[in-house]
Structures are given as structure tokens and as C-alpha cells.
Amino acid sequence: MGRLHNEVLEIYLSHTFDNALSNNTLTEDIMNEIQSITSSNTINIVEDCRSPFAYNTINALVTNPQNSASDIIQNSILTTSGKASLTTFIDSVTGINSESYQDVYDFITSYESEILSSTDLTNQDKRIILTTSSIVRYSVYYDMVKDRDWDTSVGNFIGGTAGALDSSLSPVTMALVTGIRYNNSIDN
């Protein structure tokens, strides 16, 4: 999921879309651009995230990422252990003040190993948490290594979680639209 996240982000940022669209801050326009990329033959993500639920979730994550993230996790289908683990992970990642991507990468991959070997988490917990951590790992890479004015945010990470929680949504699309919407709003 993380690799797809960065592939689609790269296409989005390098595409020669009409400037009025590629700099747009409207969730619907960003969603349409991302859906156009993800439904291409090379990417082929079939989930369509253009629903009122998806738009409301993305807009809430952009407006108030911390509270919305907490609400999404706490009201999710994750077990109590899964909720605690994901909340701690998101808080930890956003609290890392390292200049080194390697430090962040090591932290995330260590966490992913713990999740894989956990006996307290269900397979569904693991799928959702590992989808989120993959998107976080790749998004942070894009932010720290590629340095393309891509600021990672809690909303971006939880957008991926929201997509992983709902089988009709795409974690990649939800994370990207939230991240692009967030980045466009802080630039304006």
C-alpha cells in the first residue's frame, strides 16, 4: 500500500494537469484527479472513494486531524488492543523529531515486526495496522527523502486507516486525498 501511495503521489505531482485543478483545495476535485490516476491500467485500484462518507472523513481529518484520528480509531472495528497499538504508533511517529529517515524507518519496521508476531491482535487488526504503517513509512520517506514539499500529517496517516477500515474504500486514495488536501490548505 505504501509503495502504491508514493507511485500515485509521484504521478499526481508530475502530471501536467491544468493548474486550476492541481492546485485546487476542493476535496472533490482532488478526489477526481486521484481516482483518475488510480483507475488507470498501470495502477488499477478499483475502489471508488467518491462517497459522502469519504468526503466527510477527509474534510474532518484536514480540519481537525488529532480529534478526527482519535474518533476514527476509537469507533473502529479494531479490538481494544488494536486501538491502543495504533493510537500509540500514530502518536509515536508524529512525535519523532529525527533528521534521519533511517531512524524513523527503523522505528516503523520494528513496530511492524511486533505487529506481525503479536498474539493479542486479530488478523483483521494486523491488516489494518500494517496497511496504515506501510502508508506512514512510505509517506514519511516521501517527506524526508524526496523532499517534494510533501508534509506528512496525522490526517494523511489516518486517511489510510479509514480506507483500510472500510472495504469499499481504498487506503491509498483516502491517504493521498487527505494528504494533498492538507498540503494545499497549509500552502494557501
mmCIF file of C-alpha atoms in Angstrom:
data_model
loop_
_atom_site.group_PDB
_atom_site.id
_atom_site.type_symbol
_atom_site.label_atom_id
_atom_site.label_comp_id
_atom_site.label_asym_id
_atom_site.label_seq_id
_atom_site.Cartn_x
_atom_site.Cartn_y
_atom_site.Cartn_z
ATOM 1 C CA MET A 1 0.000 0.000 0.000
ATOM 2 C CA GLY A 2 2.794 2.396 0.845
ATOM 3 C CA ARG A 3 4.558 1.813 -2.450
ATOM 4 C CA LEU A 4 1.312 2.451 -4.341
ATOM 5 C CA HIS A 5 0.803 5.592 -2.264
ATOM 6 C CA ASN A 6 4.109 7.027 -3.432
ATOM 7 C CA GLU A 7 3.659 5.909 -7.042
ATOM 8 C CA VAL A 8 0.293 7.642 -7.292
ATOM 9 C CA LEU A 9 1.609 10.716 -5.464
ATOM 10 C CA GLU A 10 4.525 10.936 -7.896
ATOM 11 C CA ILE A 11 2.170 10.741 -10.878
ATOM 12 C CA TYR A 12 -0.129 13.338 -9.340
ATOM 13 C CA LEU A 13 2.710 15.773 -8.644
ATOM 14 C CA SER A 14 4.411 15.308 -12.007
ATOM 15 C CA HIS A 15 1.296 15.254 -14.174
ATOM 16 C CA THR A 16 0.664 18.266 -16.317
ATOM 17 C CA PHE A 17 -2.864 18.775 -15.050
ATOM 18 C CA ASP A 18 -4.499 22.146 -15.537
ATOM 19 C CA ASN A 19 -3.068 24.388 -12.802
ATOM 20 C CA ALA A 20 -6.564 25.235 -11.636
ATOM 21 C CA LEU A 21 -7.057 21.568 -10.769
ATOM 22 C CA SER A 22 -3.654 20.527 -9.473
ATOM 23 C CA ASN A 23 -3.542 23.456 -7.041
ATOM 24 C CA ASN A 24 -7.160 23.079 -6.029
ATOM 25 C CA THR A 25 -8.113 22.772 -2.393
ATOM 26 C CA LEU A 26 -11.525 21.225 -3.024
ATOM 27 C CA THR A 27 -11.713 17.653 -1.831
ATOM 28 C CA GLU A 28 -13.967 16.639 -4.724
ATOM 29 C CA ASP A 29 -11.533 17.911 -7.379
ATOM 30 C CA ILE A 30 -8.528 16.284 -5.721
ATOM 31 C CA MET A 31 -10.501 13.042 -5.358
ATOM 32 C CA ASN A 32 -11.409 13.085 -9.050
ATOM 33 C CA GLU A 33 -7.755 13.546 -10.052
ATOM 34 C CA ILE A 34 -6.539 10.762 -7.746
ATOM 35 C CA GLN A 35 -9.356 8.427 -8.828
ATOM 36 C CA SER A 36 -8.397 9.092 -12.440
ATOM 37 C CA ILE A 37 -4.811 8.042 -11.716
ATOM 38 C CA THR A 38 -5.685 5.044 -9.535
ATOM 39 C CA SER A 39 -8.167 3.618 -12.006
ATOM 40 C CA SER A 40 -5.591 3.604 -14.807
ATOM 41 C CA ASN A 41 -4.365 0.300 -16.220
ATOM 42 C CA THR A 42 -0.958 0.679 -14.572
ATOM 43 C CA ILE A 43 -2.254 1.274 -11.022
ATOM 44 C CA ASN A 44 -5.705 -0.390 -11.141
ATOM 45 C CA ILE A 45 -7.173 0.452 -7.724
ATOM 46 C CA VAL A 46 -10.836 -0.340 -8.213
ATOM 47 C CA GLU A 47 -12.376 1.121 -5.046
ATOM 48 C CA ASP A 48 -14.216 4.376 -5.733
ATOM 49 C CA CYS A 49 -13.855 6.737 -2.788
ATOM 50 C CA ARG A 50 -16.221 9.394 -4.096
ATOM 51 C CA SER A 51 -18.880 8.996 -1.418
ATOM 52 C CA PRO A 52 -20.299 11.419 1.155
ATOM 53 C CA PHE A 53 -18.689 9.336 3.916
ATOM 54 C CA ALA A 54 -15.246 9.590 2.292
ATOM 55 C CA TYR A 55 -15.574 13.342 1.700
ATOM 56 C CA ASN A 56 -16.774 13.974 5.252
ATOM 57 C CA THR A 57 -13.956 11.873 6.695
ATOM 58 C CA ILE A 58 -11.293 13.624 4.618
ATOM 59 C CA ASN A 59 -12.615 17.103 5.410
ATOM 60 C CA ALA A 60 -12.763 16.297 9.136
ATOM 61 C CA LEU A 61 -9.190 14.952 9.051
ATOM 62 C CA VAL A 62 -7.931 18.107 7.349
ATOM 63 C CA THR A 63 -9.844 20.432 9.676
ATOM 64 C CA ASN A 64 -9.042 18.691 12.965
ATOM 65 C CA PRO A 65 -6.610 15.796 12.436
ATOM 66 C CA GLN A 66 -5.938 14.827 16.069
ATOM 67 C CA ASN A 67 -9.563 14.630 17.199
ATOM 68 C CA SER A 68 -10.760 13.025 13.975
ATOM 69 C CA ALA A 69 -7.967 10.448 14.127
ATOM 70 C CA SER A 70 -8.887 9.578 17.680
ATOM 71 C CA ASP A 71 -12.581 9.285 16.768
ATOM 72 C CA ILE A 72 -11.871 7.066 13.749
ATOM 73 C CA ILE A 73 -9.652 4.725 15.751
ATOM 74 C CA GLN A 74 -11.892 4.576 18.828
ATOM 75 C CA ASN A 75 -15.073 3.991 16.799
ATOM 76 C CA SER A 76 -13.452 1.390 14.563
ATOM 77 C CA ILE A 77 -13.798 -2.375 14.366
ATOM 78 C CA LEU A 78 -10.311 -2.807 15.838
ATOM 79 C CA THR A 79 -10.073 -4.729 19.078
ATOM 80 C CA THR A 80 -9.151 -2.848 22.238
ATOM 81 C CA SER A 81 -5.537 -3.991 21.809
ATOM 82 C CA GLY A 82 -5.567 -2.918 18.155
ATOM 83 C CA LYS A 83 -6.936 0.526 19.011
ATOM 84 C CA ALA A 84 -4.318 1.030 21.734
ATOM 85 C CA SER A 85 -1.485 -0.141 19.493
ATOM 86 C CA LEU A 86 -2.461 2.018 16.509
ATOM 87 C CA THR A 87 -3.036 5.091 18.679
ATOM 88 C CA THR A 88 0.365 4.676 20.335
ATOM 89 C CA PHE A 89 2.023 4.138 16.956
ATOM 90 C CA ILE A 90 0.495 7.270 15.376
ATOM 91 C CA ASP A 91 1.360 9.348 18.457
ATOM 92 C CA SER A 92 4.923 7.997 18.425
ATOM 93 C CA VAL A 93 5.518 8.592 14.721
ATOM 94 C CA THR A 94 4.195 12.137 14.848
ATOM 95 C CA GLY A 95 6.374 12.768 17.909
ATOM 96 C CA ILE A 96 9.654 11.664 16.313
ATOM 97 C CA ASN A 97 11.908 14.676 15.812
ATOM 98 C CA SER A 98 14.652 12.966 13.881
ATOM 99 C CA GLU A 99 16.532 14.357 10.938
ATOM 100 C CA SER A 100 17.327 10.822 9.834
ATOM 101 C CA TYR A 101 14.862 8.852 7.774
ATOM 102 C CA GLN A 102 16.769 5.717 8.791
ATOM 103 C CA ASP A 103 15.798 6.303 12.453
ATOM 104 C CA VAL A 104 12.142 6.678 11.522
ATOM 105 C CA TYR A 105 12.297 3.712 9.146
ATOM 106 C CA ASP A 106 13.875 1.525 11.848
ATOM 107 C CA PHE A 107 11.184 2.555 14.329
ATOM 108 C CA ILE A 108 8.366 1.757 11.882
ATOM 109 C CA THR A 109 9.778 -1.576 10.694
ATOM 110 C CA SER A 110 10.401 -2.638 14.299
ATOM 111 C CA TYR A 111 6.780 -1.820 15.073
ATOM 112 C CA GLU A 112 5.629 -3.781 12.022
ATOM 113 C CA SER A 113 7.621 -6.811 13.215
ATOM 114 C CA GLU A 114 5.954 -6.550 16.625
ATOM 115 C CA ILE A 115 2.529 -6.432 14.982
ATOM 116 C CA LEU A 116 3.264 -9.485 12.836
ATOM 117 C CA SER A 117 4.339 -11.533 15.834
ATOM 118 C CA SER A 118 1.608 -10.313 18.208
ATOM 119 C CA THR A 119 -0.769 -12.863 19.633
ATOM 120 C CA ASP A 120 -3.028 -10.155 21.129
ATOM 121 C CA LEU A 121 -4.163 -8.861 17.738
ATOM 122 C CA THR A 122 -6.606 -10.412 15.311
ATOM 123 C CA ASN A 123 -5.743 -10.898 11.646
ATOM 124 C CA GLN A 124 -8.091 -8.003 10.855
ATOM 125 C CA ASP A 125 -6.253 -5.788 13.387
ATOM 126 C CA LYS A 126 -2.964 -6.724 11.788
ATOM 127 C CA ARG A 127 -4.211 -5.999 8.261
ATOM 128 C CA ILE A 128 -5.498 -2.551 9.208
ATOM 129 C CA ILE A 129 -2.482 -1.617 11.320
ATOM 130 C CA LEU A 130 0.063 -2.875 8.782
ATOM 131 C CA THR A 131 -1.747 -1.059 5.956
ATOM 132 C CA THR A 132 -1.525 2.146 7.995
ATOM 133 C CA SER A 133 2.125 1.607 8.931
ATOM 134 C CA SER A 134 3.065 0.926 5.301
ATOM 135 C CA ILE A 135 1.429 4.167 4.193
ATOM 136 C CA VAL A 136 3.135 6.000 7.079
ATOM 137 C CA ARG A 137 6.538 4.519 6.199
ATOM 138 C CA TYR A 138 6.304 5.493 2.535
ATOM 139 C CA SER A 139 4.724 8.879 3.205
ATOM 140 C CA VAL A 140 7.457 9.774 5.677
ATOM 141 C CA TYR A 141 10.023 8.637 3.098
ATOM 142 C CA TYR A 142 8.480 10.979 0.558
ATOM 143 C CA ASP A 143 8.528 13.810 3.089
ATOM 144 C CA MET A 144 12.066 13.289 4.404
ATOM 145 C CA VAL A 145 13.989 11.865 1.439
ATOM 146 C CA LYS A 146 12.239 13.027 -1.721
ATOM 147 C CA ASP A 147 11.679 16.497 -0.186
ATOM 148 C CA ARG A 148 8.949 17.478 -2.612
ATOM 149 C CA ASP A 149 7.165 19.889 -0.264
ATOM 150 C CA TRP A 150 5.124 16.953 0.989
ATOM 151 C CA ASP A 151 4.322 17.410 4.662
ATOM 152 C CA THR A 152 3.133 14.280 6.393
ATOM 153 C CA SER A 153 0.280 14.650 8.829
ATOM 154 C CA VAL A 154 -1.822 12.609 11.200
ATOM 155 C CA GLY A 155 -4.712 13.139 8.793
ATOM 156 C CA ASN A 156 -2.754 11.569 5.945
ATOM 157 C CA PHE A 157 -1.940 8.520 8.077
ATOM 158 C CA ILE A 158 -5.481 8.121 9.394
ATOM 159 C CA GLY A 159 -6.921 8.661 5.907
ATOM 160 C CA GLY A 160 -5.188 5.397 5.060
ATOM 161 C CA THR A 161 -6.615 3.804 8.192
ATOM 162 C CA ALA A 162 -10.136 4.958 7.299
ATOM 163 C CA GLY A 163 -9.699 3.377 3.883
ATOM 164 C CA ALA A 164 -8.425 0.135 5.419
ATOM 165 C CA LEU A 165 -11.354 0.002 7.840
ATOM 166 C CA ASP A 166 -13.957 0.177 5.070
ATOM 167 C CA SER A 167 -13.616 -2.474 2.367
ATOM 168 C CA SER A 168 -15.419 -0.243 -0.136
ATOM 169 C CA LEU A 169 -12.705 2.433 0.164
ATOM 170 C CA SER A 170 -9.067 2.473 -0.900
ATOM 171 C CA PRO A 171 -6.487 3.167 1.821
ATOM 172 C CA VAL A 172 -4.160 4.640 -0.812
ATOM 173 C CA THR A 173 -6.760 7.004 -2.238
ATOM 174 C CA MET A 174 -8.037 8.092 1.175
ATOM 175 C CA ALA A 175 -4.494 8.791 2.440
ATOM 176 C CA LEU A 176 -3.494 10.680 -0.707
ATOM 177 C CA VAL A 177 -6.575 12.853 -0.980
ATOM 178 C CA THR A 178 -6.323 13.716 2.710
ATOM 179 C CA GLY A 179 -2.604 14.455 2.392
ATOM 180 C CA ILE A 180 -2.952 16.534 -0.786
ATOM 181 C CA ARG A 181 -5.923 18.418 0.649
ATOM 182 C CA TYR A 182 -3.945 19.069 3.854
ATOM 183 C CA ASN A 183 -0.830 20.189 1.967
ATOM 184 C CA ASN A 184 -2.845 22.505 -0.269
ATOM 185 C CA SER A 185 -4.587 24.047 2.729
ATOM 186 C CA ILE A 186 -1.316 24.850 4.539
ATOM 187 C CA ASP A 187 0.135 26.377 1.367
ATOM 188 C CA ASN A 188 -2.792 28.798 0.986
#
